[in-house]
Coordinates of C-alpha atoms and ligand atoms in Angstrom, one line a residue:
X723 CA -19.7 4.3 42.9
X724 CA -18.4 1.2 41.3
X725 CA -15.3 -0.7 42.7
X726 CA -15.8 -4.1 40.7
X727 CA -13.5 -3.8 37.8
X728 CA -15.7 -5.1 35.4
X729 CA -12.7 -7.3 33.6
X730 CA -11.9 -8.8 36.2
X731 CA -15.0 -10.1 37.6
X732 CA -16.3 -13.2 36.3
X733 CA -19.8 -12.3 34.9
X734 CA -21.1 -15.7 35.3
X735 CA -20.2 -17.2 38.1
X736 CA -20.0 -14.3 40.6
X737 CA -24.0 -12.9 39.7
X738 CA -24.1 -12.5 43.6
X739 CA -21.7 -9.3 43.6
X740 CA -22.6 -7.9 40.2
X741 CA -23.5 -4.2 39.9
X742 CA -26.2 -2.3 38.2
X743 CA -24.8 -1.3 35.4
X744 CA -23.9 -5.2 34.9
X745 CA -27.0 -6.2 35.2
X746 CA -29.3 -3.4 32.9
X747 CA -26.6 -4.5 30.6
X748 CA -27.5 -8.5 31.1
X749 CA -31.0 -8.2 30.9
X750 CA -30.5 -5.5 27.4
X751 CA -28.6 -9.1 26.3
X752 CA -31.2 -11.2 27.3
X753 CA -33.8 -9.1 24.4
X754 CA -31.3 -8.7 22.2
X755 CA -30.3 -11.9 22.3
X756 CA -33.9 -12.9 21.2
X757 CA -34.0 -10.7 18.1
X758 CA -30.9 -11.7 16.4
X759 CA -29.4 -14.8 15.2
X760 CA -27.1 -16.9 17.4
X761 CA -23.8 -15.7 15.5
X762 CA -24.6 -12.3 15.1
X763 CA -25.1 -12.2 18.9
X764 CA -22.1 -14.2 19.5
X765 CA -19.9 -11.8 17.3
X766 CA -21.6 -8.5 18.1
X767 CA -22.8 -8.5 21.5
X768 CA -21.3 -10.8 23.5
X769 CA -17.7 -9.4 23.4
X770 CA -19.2 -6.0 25.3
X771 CA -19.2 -5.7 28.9
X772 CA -20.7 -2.9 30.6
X773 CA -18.9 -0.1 32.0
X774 CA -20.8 1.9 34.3
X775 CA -24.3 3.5 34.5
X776 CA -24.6 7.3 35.5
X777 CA -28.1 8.2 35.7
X778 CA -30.1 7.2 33.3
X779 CA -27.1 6.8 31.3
X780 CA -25.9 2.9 30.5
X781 CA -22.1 3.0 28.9
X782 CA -20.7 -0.1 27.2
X783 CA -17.4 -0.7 26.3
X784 CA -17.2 -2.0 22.9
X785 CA -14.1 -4.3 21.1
X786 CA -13.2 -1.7 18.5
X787 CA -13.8 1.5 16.5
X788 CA -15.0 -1.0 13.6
X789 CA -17.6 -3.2 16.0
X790 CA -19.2 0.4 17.4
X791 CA -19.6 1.6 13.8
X792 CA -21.4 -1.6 13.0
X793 CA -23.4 -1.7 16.0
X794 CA -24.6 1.6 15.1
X795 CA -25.5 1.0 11.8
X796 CA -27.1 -2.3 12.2
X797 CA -28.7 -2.7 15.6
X798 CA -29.1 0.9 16.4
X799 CA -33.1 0.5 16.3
X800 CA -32.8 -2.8 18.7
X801 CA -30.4 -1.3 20.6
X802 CA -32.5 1.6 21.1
X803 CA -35.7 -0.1 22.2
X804 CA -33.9 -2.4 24.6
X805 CA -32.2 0.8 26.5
X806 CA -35.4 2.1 27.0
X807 CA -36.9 -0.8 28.6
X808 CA -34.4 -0.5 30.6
X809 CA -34.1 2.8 31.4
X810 CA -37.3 4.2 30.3
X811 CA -38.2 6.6 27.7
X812 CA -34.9 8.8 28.6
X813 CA -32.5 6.1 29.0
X814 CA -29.3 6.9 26.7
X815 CA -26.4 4.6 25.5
X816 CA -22.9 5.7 25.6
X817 CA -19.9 3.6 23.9
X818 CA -16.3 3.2 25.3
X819 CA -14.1 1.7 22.5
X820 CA -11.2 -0.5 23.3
X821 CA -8.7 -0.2 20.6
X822 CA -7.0 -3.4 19.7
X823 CA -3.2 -2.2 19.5
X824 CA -0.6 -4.4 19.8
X825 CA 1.5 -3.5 22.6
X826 CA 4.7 -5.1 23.6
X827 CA 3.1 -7.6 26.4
X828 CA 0.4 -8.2 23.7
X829 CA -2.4 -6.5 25.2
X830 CA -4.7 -4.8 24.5
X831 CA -5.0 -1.1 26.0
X832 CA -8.4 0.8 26.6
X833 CA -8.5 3.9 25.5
X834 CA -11.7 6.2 25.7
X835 CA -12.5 7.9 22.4
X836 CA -14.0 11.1 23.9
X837 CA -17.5 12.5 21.9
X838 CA -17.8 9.2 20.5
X839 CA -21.5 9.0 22.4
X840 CA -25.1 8.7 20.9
X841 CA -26.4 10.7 23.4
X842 CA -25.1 14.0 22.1
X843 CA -28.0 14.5 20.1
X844 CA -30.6 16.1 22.2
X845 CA -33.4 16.6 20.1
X846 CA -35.1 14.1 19.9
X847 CA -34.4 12.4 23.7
X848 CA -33.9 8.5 21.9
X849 CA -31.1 7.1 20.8
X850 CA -30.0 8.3 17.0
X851 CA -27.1 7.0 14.4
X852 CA -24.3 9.4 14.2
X853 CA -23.7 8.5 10.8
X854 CA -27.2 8.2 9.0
X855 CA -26.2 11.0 6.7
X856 CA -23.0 9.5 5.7
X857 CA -23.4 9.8 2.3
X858 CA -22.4 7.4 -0.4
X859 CA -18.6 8.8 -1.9
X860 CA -16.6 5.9 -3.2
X861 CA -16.8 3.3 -6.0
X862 CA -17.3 0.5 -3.1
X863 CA -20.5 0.8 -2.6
X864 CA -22.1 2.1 -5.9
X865 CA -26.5 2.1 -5.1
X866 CA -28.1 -0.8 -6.3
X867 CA -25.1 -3.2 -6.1
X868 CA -25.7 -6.3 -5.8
X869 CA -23.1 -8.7 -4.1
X870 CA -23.0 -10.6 -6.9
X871 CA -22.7 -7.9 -9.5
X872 CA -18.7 -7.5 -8.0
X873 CA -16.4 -8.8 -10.7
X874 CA -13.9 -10.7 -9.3
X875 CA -11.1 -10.1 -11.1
X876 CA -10.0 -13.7 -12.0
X877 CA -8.3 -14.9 -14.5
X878 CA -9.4 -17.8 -16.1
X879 CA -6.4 -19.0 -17.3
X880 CA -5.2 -19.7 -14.3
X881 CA -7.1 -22.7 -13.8
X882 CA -6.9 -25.6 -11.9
X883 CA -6.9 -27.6 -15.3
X884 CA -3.8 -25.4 -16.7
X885 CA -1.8 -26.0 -12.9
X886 CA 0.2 -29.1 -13.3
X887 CA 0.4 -31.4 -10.2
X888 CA 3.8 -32.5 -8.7
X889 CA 5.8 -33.5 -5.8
X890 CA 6.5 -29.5 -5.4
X891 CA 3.0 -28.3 -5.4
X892 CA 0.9 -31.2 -4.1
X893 CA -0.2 -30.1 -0.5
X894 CA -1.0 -26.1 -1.3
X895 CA -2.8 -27.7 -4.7
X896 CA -5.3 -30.4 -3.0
X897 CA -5.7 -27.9 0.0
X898 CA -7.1 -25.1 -2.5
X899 CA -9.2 -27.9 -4.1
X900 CA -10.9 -28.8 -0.9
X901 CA -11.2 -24.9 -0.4
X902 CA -12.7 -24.5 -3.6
X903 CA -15.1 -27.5 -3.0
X904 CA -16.5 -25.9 0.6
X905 CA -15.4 -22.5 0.5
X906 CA -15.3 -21.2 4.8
X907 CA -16.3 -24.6 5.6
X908 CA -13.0 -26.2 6.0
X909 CA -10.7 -26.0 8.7
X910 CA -8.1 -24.5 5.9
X911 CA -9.6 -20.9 6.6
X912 CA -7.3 -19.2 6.1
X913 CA -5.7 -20.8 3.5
X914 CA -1.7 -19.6 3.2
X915 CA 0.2 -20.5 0.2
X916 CA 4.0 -19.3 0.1
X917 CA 7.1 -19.5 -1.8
X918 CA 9.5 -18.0 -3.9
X919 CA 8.3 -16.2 -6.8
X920 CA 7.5 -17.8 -9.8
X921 CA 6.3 -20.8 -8.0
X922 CA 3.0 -20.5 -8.7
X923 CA 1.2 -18.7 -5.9
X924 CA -0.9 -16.1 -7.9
X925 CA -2.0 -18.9 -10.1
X926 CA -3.2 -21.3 -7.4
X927 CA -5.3 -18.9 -6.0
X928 CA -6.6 -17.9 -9.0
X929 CA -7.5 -21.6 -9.8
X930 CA -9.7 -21.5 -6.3
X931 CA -11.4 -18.8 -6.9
X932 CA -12.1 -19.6 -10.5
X933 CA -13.5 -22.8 -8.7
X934 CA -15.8 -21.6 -6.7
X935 CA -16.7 -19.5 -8.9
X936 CA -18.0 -22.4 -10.8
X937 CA -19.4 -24.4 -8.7
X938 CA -21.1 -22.0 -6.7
X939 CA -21.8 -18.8 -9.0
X940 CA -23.4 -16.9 -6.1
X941 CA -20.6 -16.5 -4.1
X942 CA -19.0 -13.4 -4.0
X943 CA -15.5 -13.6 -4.8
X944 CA -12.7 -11.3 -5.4
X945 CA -9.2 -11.8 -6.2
X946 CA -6.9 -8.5 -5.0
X947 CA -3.1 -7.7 -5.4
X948 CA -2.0 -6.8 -1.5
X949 CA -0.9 -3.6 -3.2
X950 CA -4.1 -3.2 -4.7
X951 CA -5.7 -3.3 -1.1
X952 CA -3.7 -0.8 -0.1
X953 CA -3.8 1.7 -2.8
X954 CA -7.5 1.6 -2.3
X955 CA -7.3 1.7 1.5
X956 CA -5.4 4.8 1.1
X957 CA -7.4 6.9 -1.2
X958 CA -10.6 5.5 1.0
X959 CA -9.1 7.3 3.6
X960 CA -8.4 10.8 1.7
X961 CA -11.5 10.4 0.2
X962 CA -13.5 10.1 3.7
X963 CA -15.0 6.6 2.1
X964 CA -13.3 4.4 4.6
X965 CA -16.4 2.8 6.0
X966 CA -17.5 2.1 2.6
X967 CA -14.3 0.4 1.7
X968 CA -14.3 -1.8 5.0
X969 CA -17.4 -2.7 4.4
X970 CA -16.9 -3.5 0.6
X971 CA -14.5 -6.1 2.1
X972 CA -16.5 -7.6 4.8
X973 CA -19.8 -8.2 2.0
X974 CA -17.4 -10.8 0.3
X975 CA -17.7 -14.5 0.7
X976 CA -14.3 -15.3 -0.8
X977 CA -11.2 -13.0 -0.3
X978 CA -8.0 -14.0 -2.7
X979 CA -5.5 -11.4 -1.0
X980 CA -2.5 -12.0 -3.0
X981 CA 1.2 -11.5 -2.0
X982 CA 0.5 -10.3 1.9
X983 CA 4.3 -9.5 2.7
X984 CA 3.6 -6.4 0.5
X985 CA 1.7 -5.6 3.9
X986 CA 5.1 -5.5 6.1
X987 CA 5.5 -2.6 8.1
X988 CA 2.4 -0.7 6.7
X989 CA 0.8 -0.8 10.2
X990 CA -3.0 1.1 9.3
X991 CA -2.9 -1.1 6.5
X992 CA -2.3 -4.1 8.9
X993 CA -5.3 -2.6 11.1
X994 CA -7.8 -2.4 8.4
X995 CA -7.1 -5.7 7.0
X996 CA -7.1 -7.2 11.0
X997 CA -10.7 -6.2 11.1
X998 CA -11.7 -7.0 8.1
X999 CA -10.0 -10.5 8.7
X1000 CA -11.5 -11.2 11.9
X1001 CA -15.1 -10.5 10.5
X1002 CA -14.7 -12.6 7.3
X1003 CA -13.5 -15.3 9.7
X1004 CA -16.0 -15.0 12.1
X1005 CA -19.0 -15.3 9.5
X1006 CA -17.1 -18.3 8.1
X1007 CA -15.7 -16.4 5.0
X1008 CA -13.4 -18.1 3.3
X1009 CA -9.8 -16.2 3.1
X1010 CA -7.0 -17.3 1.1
X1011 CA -3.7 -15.9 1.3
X1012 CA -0.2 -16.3 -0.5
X1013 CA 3.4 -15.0 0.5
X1014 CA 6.5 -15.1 -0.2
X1015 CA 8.1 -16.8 2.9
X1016 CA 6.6 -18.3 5.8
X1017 CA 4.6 -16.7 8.2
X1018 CA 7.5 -17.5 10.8
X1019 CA 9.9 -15.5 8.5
X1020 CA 7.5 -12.3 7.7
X1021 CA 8.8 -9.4 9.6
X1022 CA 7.0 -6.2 10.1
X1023 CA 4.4 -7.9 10.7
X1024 CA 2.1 -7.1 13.6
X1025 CA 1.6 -10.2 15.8
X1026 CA -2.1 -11.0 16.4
X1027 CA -1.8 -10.7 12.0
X1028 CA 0.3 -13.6 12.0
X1029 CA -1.4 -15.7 14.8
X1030 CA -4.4 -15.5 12.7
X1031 CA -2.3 -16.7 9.2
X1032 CA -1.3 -19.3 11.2
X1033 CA -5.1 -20.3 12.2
X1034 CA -5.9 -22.4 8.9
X1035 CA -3.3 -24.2 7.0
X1036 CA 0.2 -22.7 5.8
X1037 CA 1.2 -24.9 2.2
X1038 CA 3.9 -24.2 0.6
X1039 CA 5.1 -24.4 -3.3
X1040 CA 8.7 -25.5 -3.8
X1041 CA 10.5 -25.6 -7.0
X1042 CA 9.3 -28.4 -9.2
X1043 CA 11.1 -31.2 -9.7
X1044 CA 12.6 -32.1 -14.0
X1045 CA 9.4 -33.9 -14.7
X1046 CA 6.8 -31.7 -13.6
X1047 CA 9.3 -29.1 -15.2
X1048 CA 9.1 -31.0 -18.8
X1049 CA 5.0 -31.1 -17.7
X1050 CA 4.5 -27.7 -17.6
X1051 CA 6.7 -27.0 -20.7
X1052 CA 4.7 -29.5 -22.3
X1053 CA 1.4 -27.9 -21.6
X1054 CA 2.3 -24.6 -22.4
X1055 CA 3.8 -25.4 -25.9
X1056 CA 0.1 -27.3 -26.2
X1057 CA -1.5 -24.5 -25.2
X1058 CA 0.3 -22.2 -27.6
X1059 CA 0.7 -24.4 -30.4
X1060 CA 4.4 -25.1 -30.3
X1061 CA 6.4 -28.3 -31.4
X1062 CA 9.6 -28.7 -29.9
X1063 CA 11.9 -31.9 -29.9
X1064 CA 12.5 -33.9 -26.7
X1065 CA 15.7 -33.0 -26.5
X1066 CA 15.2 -29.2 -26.6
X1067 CA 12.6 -29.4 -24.3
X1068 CA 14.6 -31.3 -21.8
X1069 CA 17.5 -29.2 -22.3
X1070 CA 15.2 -25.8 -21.3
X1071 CA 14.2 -27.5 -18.8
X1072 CA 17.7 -28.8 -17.2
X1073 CA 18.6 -25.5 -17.1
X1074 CA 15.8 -23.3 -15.5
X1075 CA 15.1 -25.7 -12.2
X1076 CA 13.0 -23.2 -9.6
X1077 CA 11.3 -20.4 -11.0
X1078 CA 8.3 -21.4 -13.4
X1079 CA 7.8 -17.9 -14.6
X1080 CA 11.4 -17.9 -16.3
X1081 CA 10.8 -21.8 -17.3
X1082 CA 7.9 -20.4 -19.6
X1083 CA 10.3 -17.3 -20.4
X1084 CA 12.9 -19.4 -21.9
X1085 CA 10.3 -21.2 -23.5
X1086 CA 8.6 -18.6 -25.2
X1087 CA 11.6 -16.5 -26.1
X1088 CA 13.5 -19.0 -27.9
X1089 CA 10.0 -19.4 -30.1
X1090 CA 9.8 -15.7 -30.4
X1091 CA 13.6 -15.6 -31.8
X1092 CA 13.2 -18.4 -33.8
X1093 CA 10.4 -16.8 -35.7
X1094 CA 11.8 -13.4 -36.1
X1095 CA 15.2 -14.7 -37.3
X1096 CA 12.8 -17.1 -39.5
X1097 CA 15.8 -20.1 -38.4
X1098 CA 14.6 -23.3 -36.9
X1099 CA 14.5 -24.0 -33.2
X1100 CA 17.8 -26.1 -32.9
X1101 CA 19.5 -27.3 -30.1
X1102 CA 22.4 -25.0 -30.8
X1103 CA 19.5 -21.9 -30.8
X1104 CA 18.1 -23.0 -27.6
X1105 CA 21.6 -23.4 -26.2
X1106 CA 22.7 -19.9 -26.8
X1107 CA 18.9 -18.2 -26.0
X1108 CA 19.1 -20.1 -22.5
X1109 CA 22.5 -19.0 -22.0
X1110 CA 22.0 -15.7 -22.4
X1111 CA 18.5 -15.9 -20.4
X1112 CA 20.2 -17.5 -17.7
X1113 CA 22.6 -14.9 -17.6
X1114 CA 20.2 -12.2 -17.4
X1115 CA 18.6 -13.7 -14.2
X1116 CA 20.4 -14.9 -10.7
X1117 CA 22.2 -18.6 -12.0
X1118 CA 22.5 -20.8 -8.8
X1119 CA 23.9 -23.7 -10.4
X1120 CA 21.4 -27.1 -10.1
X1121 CA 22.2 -30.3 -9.3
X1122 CA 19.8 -31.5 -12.4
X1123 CA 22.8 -29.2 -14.4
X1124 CA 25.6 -31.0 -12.9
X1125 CA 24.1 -34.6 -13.7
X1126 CA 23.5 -33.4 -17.1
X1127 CA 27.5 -32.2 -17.8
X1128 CA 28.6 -35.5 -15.6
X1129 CA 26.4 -37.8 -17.9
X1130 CA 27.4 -35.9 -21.2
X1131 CA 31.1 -36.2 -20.2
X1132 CA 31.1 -40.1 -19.7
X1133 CA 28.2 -40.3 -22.5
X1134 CA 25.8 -42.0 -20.5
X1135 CA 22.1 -41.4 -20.5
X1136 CA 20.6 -39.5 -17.3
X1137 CA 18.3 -42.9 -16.3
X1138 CA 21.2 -44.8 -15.7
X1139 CA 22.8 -42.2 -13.8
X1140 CA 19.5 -42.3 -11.7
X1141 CA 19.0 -45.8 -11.4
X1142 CA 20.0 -48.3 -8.7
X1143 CA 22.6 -50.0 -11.1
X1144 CA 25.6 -50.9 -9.7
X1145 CA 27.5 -51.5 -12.7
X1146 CA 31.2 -50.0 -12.1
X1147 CA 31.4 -46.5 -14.7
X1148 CA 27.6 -45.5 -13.6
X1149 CA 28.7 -45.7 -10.1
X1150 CA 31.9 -43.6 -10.8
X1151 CA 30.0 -41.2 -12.6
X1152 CA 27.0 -41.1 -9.8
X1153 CA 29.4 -40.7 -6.9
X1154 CA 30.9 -37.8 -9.4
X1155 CA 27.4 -36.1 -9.3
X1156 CA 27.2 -36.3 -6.0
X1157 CA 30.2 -34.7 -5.0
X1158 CA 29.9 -32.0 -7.6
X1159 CA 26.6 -31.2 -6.3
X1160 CA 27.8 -31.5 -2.3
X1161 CA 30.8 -28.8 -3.4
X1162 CA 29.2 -26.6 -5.8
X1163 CA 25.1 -26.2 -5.0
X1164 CA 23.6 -25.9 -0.8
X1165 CA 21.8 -29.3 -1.3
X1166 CA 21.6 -31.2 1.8
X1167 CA 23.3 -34.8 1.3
X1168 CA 19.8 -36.2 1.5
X1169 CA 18.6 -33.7 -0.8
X1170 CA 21.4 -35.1 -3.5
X1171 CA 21.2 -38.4 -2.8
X1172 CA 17.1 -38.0 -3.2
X1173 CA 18.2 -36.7 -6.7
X1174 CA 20.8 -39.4 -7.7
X1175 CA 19.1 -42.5 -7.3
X1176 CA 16.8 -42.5 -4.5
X1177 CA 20.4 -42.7 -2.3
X1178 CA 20.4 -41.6 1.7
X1179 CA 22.8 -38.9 3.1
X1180 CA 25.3 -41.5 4.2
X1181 CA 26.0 -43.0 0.8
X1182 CA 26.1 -39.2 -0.6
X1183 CA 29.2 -38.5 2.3
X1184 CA 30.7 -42.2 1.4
X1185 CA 30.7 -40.9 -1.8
X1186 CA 32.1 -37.5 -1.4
X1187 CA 35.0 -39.3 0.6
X1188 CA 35.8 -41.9 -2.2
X1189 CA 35.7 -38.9 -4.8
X1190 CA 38.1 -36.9 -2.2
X1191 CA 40.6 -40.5 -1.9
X1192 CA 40.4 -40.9 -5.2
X1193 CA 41.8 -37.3 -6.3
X1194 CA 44.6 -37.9 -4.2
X1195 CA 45.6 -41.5 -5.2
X1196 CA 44.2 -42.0 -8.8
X1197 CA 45.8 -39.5 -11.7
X1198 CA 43.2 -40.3 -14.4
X1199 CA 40.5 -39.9 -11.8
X1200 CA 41.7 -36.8 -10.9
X1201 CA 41.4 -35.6 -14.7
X1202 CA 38.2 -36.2 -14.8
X1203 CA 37.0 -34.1 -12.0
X1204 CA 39.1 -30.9 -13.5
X1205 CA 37.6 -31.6 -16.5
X1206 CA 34.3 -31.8 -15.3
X1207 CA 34.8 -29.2 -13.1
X1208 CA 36.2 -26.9 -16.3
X1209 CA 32.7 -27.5 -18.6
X1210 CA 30.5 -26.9 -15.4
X1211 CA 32.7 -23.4 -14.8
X1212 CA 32.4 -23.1 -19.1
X1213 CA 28.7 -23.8 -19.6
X1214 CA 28.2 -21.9 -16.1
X1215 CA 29.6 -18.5 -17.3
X1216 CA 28.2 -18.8 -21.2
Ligands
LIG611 P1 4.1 -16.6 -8.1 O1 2.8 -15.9 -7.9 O2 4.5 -17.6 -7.1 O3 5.3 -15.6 -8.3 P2 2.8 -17.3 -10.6 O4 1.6 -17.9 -10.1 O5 2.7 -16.0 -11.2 O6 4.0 -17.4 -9.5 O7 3.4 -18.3 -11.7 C1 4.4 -18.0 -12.7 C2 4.0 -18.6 -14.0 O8 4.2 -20.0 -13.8 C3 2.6 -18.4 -14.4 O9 2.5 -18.2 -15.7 C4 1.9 -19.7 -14.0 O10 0.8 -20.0 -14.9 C5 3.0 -20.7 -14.2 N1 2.9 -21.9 -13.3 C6 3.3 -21.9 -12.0 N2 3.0 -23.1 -11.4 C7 2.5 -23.9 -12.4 C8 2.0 -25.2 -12.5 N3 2.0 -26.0 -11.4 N4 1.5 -25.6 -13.6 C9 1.5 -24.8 -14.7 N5 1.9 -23.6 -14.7 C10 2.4 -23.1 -13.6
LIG612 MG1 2.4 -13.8 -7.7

């Protein structure tokens, strides 16, 4: 008869009232803990209690489905030899597992998985693994593999070499170099990269894992599509290979899991990836992870998922600003062997301003027709190629674009517009750009006035107000703006 709940007593500090089955179960620790490393003993066996003892029967009440499985399959020959120094020669071991689900107050809820026990095998009287025969059924574990022999699936042209630095990439890019330079021994584990798409996720976590790759060649790293994972999960499961896929997972030293919102309301997916998670992280595996929002903003998501994400360091990629824009154009037409002029090259990219994947589209399209159609690459080519490529995708209209018409229709060159002269038409034409950009785009004023000059908010709402005055009071002024206004709505709908 036991009336201790066993969570709620406080196993070291109240030895005086602890009960039998407590303390078999503390000195089976005290052995075990003498054959096995500190960590394995800190992620194994310290997170069991002990649940009762019925004869010579000692039952233990284990984190998981996973940590049971692994117990068995790892430690079943300690754990056996312990028991029955305990117990003696007949002493059996029976597991309780606690599954880890999510409720609504965030607990976790016990639940006894009935026939789960090692001592169902009678003959012989010691403890045996259930699943010695398991046989091997799935391309994850293939006999004879070595960890090292796993490709990794990188592509290494996604390098940190080929990933232009900029105001928009800079935190995400020097995080995943320190990641790369001590793979699980930063405190960046896991390492989150989000944003928008075409920002450059899947290549920065290419560029790590090329990294480590090498700098440290034995590593084991692998690069995987979140949909990838899954697919895999799922025929693991039909196939009766799950074990072999989990532990495929947790053998890695580097996991690249690559655009985790695809996980979002696929809830076994979610499990199997917990547990995988939480062993890579306890062994001090490095994980990196990209998305395409923040963690904050994922729904579907179970909780103790996202508390984890948010363990290491969330970076984020935002669109890049016009010169690491012209940066990356400039590298890809090296990398491909293309010669543009400046002025094409700035006009490709004025108009693409946050997605990099078009930027390069645009790029290598106008190429493409320019060599088909055997014409030159001309301004007037590019003009209509972007037009129609812009078209083709969502056009938010930038305040880059706006500064661009602005400076065109006063014929001034962008710098000035951008510098801290005061001279009286390059103000007009500034304060112009700004209220264009207040009125047409969802900048921020700080955001414009970042982008006109290095200005604050409150000269971008003086000049919105001047602008607004001057419409009112000032006829030639006022044909400006329309006619502004008319070659932004022209060039807009090309
Ligand atoms: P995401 O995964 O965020 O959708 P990708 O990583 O696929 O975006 O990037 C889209 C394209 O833009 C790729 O061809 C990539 O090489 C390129 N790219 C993105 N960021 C950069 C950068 N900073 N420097 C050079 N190329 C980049
Ligand atoms: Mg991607």
């Amino acid at each position: 008869m036991n009336l201790l709940n066993p969570d709620t007593v406080d196993m070291q500090t109240k030895t005086a009232v602890k009960s039998n089955h407590e303390k078999v179960w503390d000195n089976c620790l005290k052995i075990i803990r003498d054959n096995v490393t500190p960590q394995n003993f800190k992620t194994w066996f310290e997170p069991i209690k002990a649940a009762r003892l019925e004869g010579n029967v000692l039952t233990i009440e284990v984190p998981s489905q996973f940590v049971y499985e692994w117990l068995e399959e790892h430690y079943i020959t300690l754990l056996r030899k312990t028991i029955k120094s305990q117990l003696g020669k007949d002493g059996k071991l029976e597991y309780s597992i606690l599954m880890d689900t999510n409720t609504s107050a965030g607990q976790p809820i016990s639940v006894r998985i009935p026939g789960k026990n090692v001592n169902t095998l009678k003959n012989p009287p010691v403890l045996a693994p259930i699943n010695l025969n398991s046989t091997i059924k799935n391309p994850f574990i293939i006999p004879g593999l070595k960890k090292i022999d796993i490709d990794s699936q990188l592509n290494a042209n996604y390098s940190f070499d080929n990933f232009i630095e900029g105001d928009c990439n800079r935190l995400a890019r020097s995080a995943g170099f320190a990641v790369a330079s001590k793979p699980g021994g930063t405190s960046f584990n896991p390492l989150l990269i989000y944003g928008n798409v075409g920002l450059g996720k899947t290549h920065l976590a290419h560029a790590i894992g090329v990294e480590i790759k090498e700098k440290f060649p034995q590593q084991t790293v692998l690069y995987v599509p979140a949909d990838r994972f899954m697919n895999q999960f799922v025929e693991a499961v039909k196939n009766n290979s799950y074990n072999d896929f989990v532990h495929f997972y947790q053998m890695l030293d580097v996991l690249i899991l690559d655009d985790v919102q695809f996980f979002a309301n696929k809830e076994r997916t979610q499990d199997v990836f917990f547990q995988i998670f939480n062993h890579l992280h306890q062994n001090n595996k490095q994980i990196i992870l990209t998305c395409d929002k923040p963690p904050v903003d994922l729904a579907g998501m179970e909780q103790r998922l996202l508390s984890r994400f948010k363990w290491g360091l969330s970076a984020d990629l935002t669109a890049p600003e016009f010169e690491t824009r012209i940066a990356i154009l400039r590298k890809k037409m090296y990398m491909e062997g293309i010669e543009l002029t400046n002025d094409i090259v700035e006009y490709i990219a004025l108009s693409i301003t946050n997605n990099i994947r078009e930027l390069e589209g645009a790029l290598i399209s106008i190429v493409a027709q320019s060599s088909l159609n055997k014409k030159p690459i001309t301004i007037e080519l590019t003009k209509q190629m972007i037009d129609k490529f812009v078209k083709n995708t969502v056009h938010e209209i930038s305040i880059d674009y706006i500064q661009k018409v602005v400076c065109d229709y006063f014929e001034l060159p962008l710098e000035l517009l951008k510098s801290k002269t005061r001279k009286r038409e390059v103000v007009q034409a500034r304060q112009l750009a700004m209220f264009f950009s207040k009125t047409l785009t969802k900048s921020s004023l700080s955001h414009i006035g970042l982008h006109c000059g290095g200005k604050d908010h409150a000269t971008v709402l003086h000049a919105c107000r001047t602008v607004n005055n001057l419409i009112e009071t000032d006829k030639k002024f006022r044909s400006y703006v329309t006619d502004i206004q008319k070659r932004i709505n022209i060039q807009r709908e090309a």
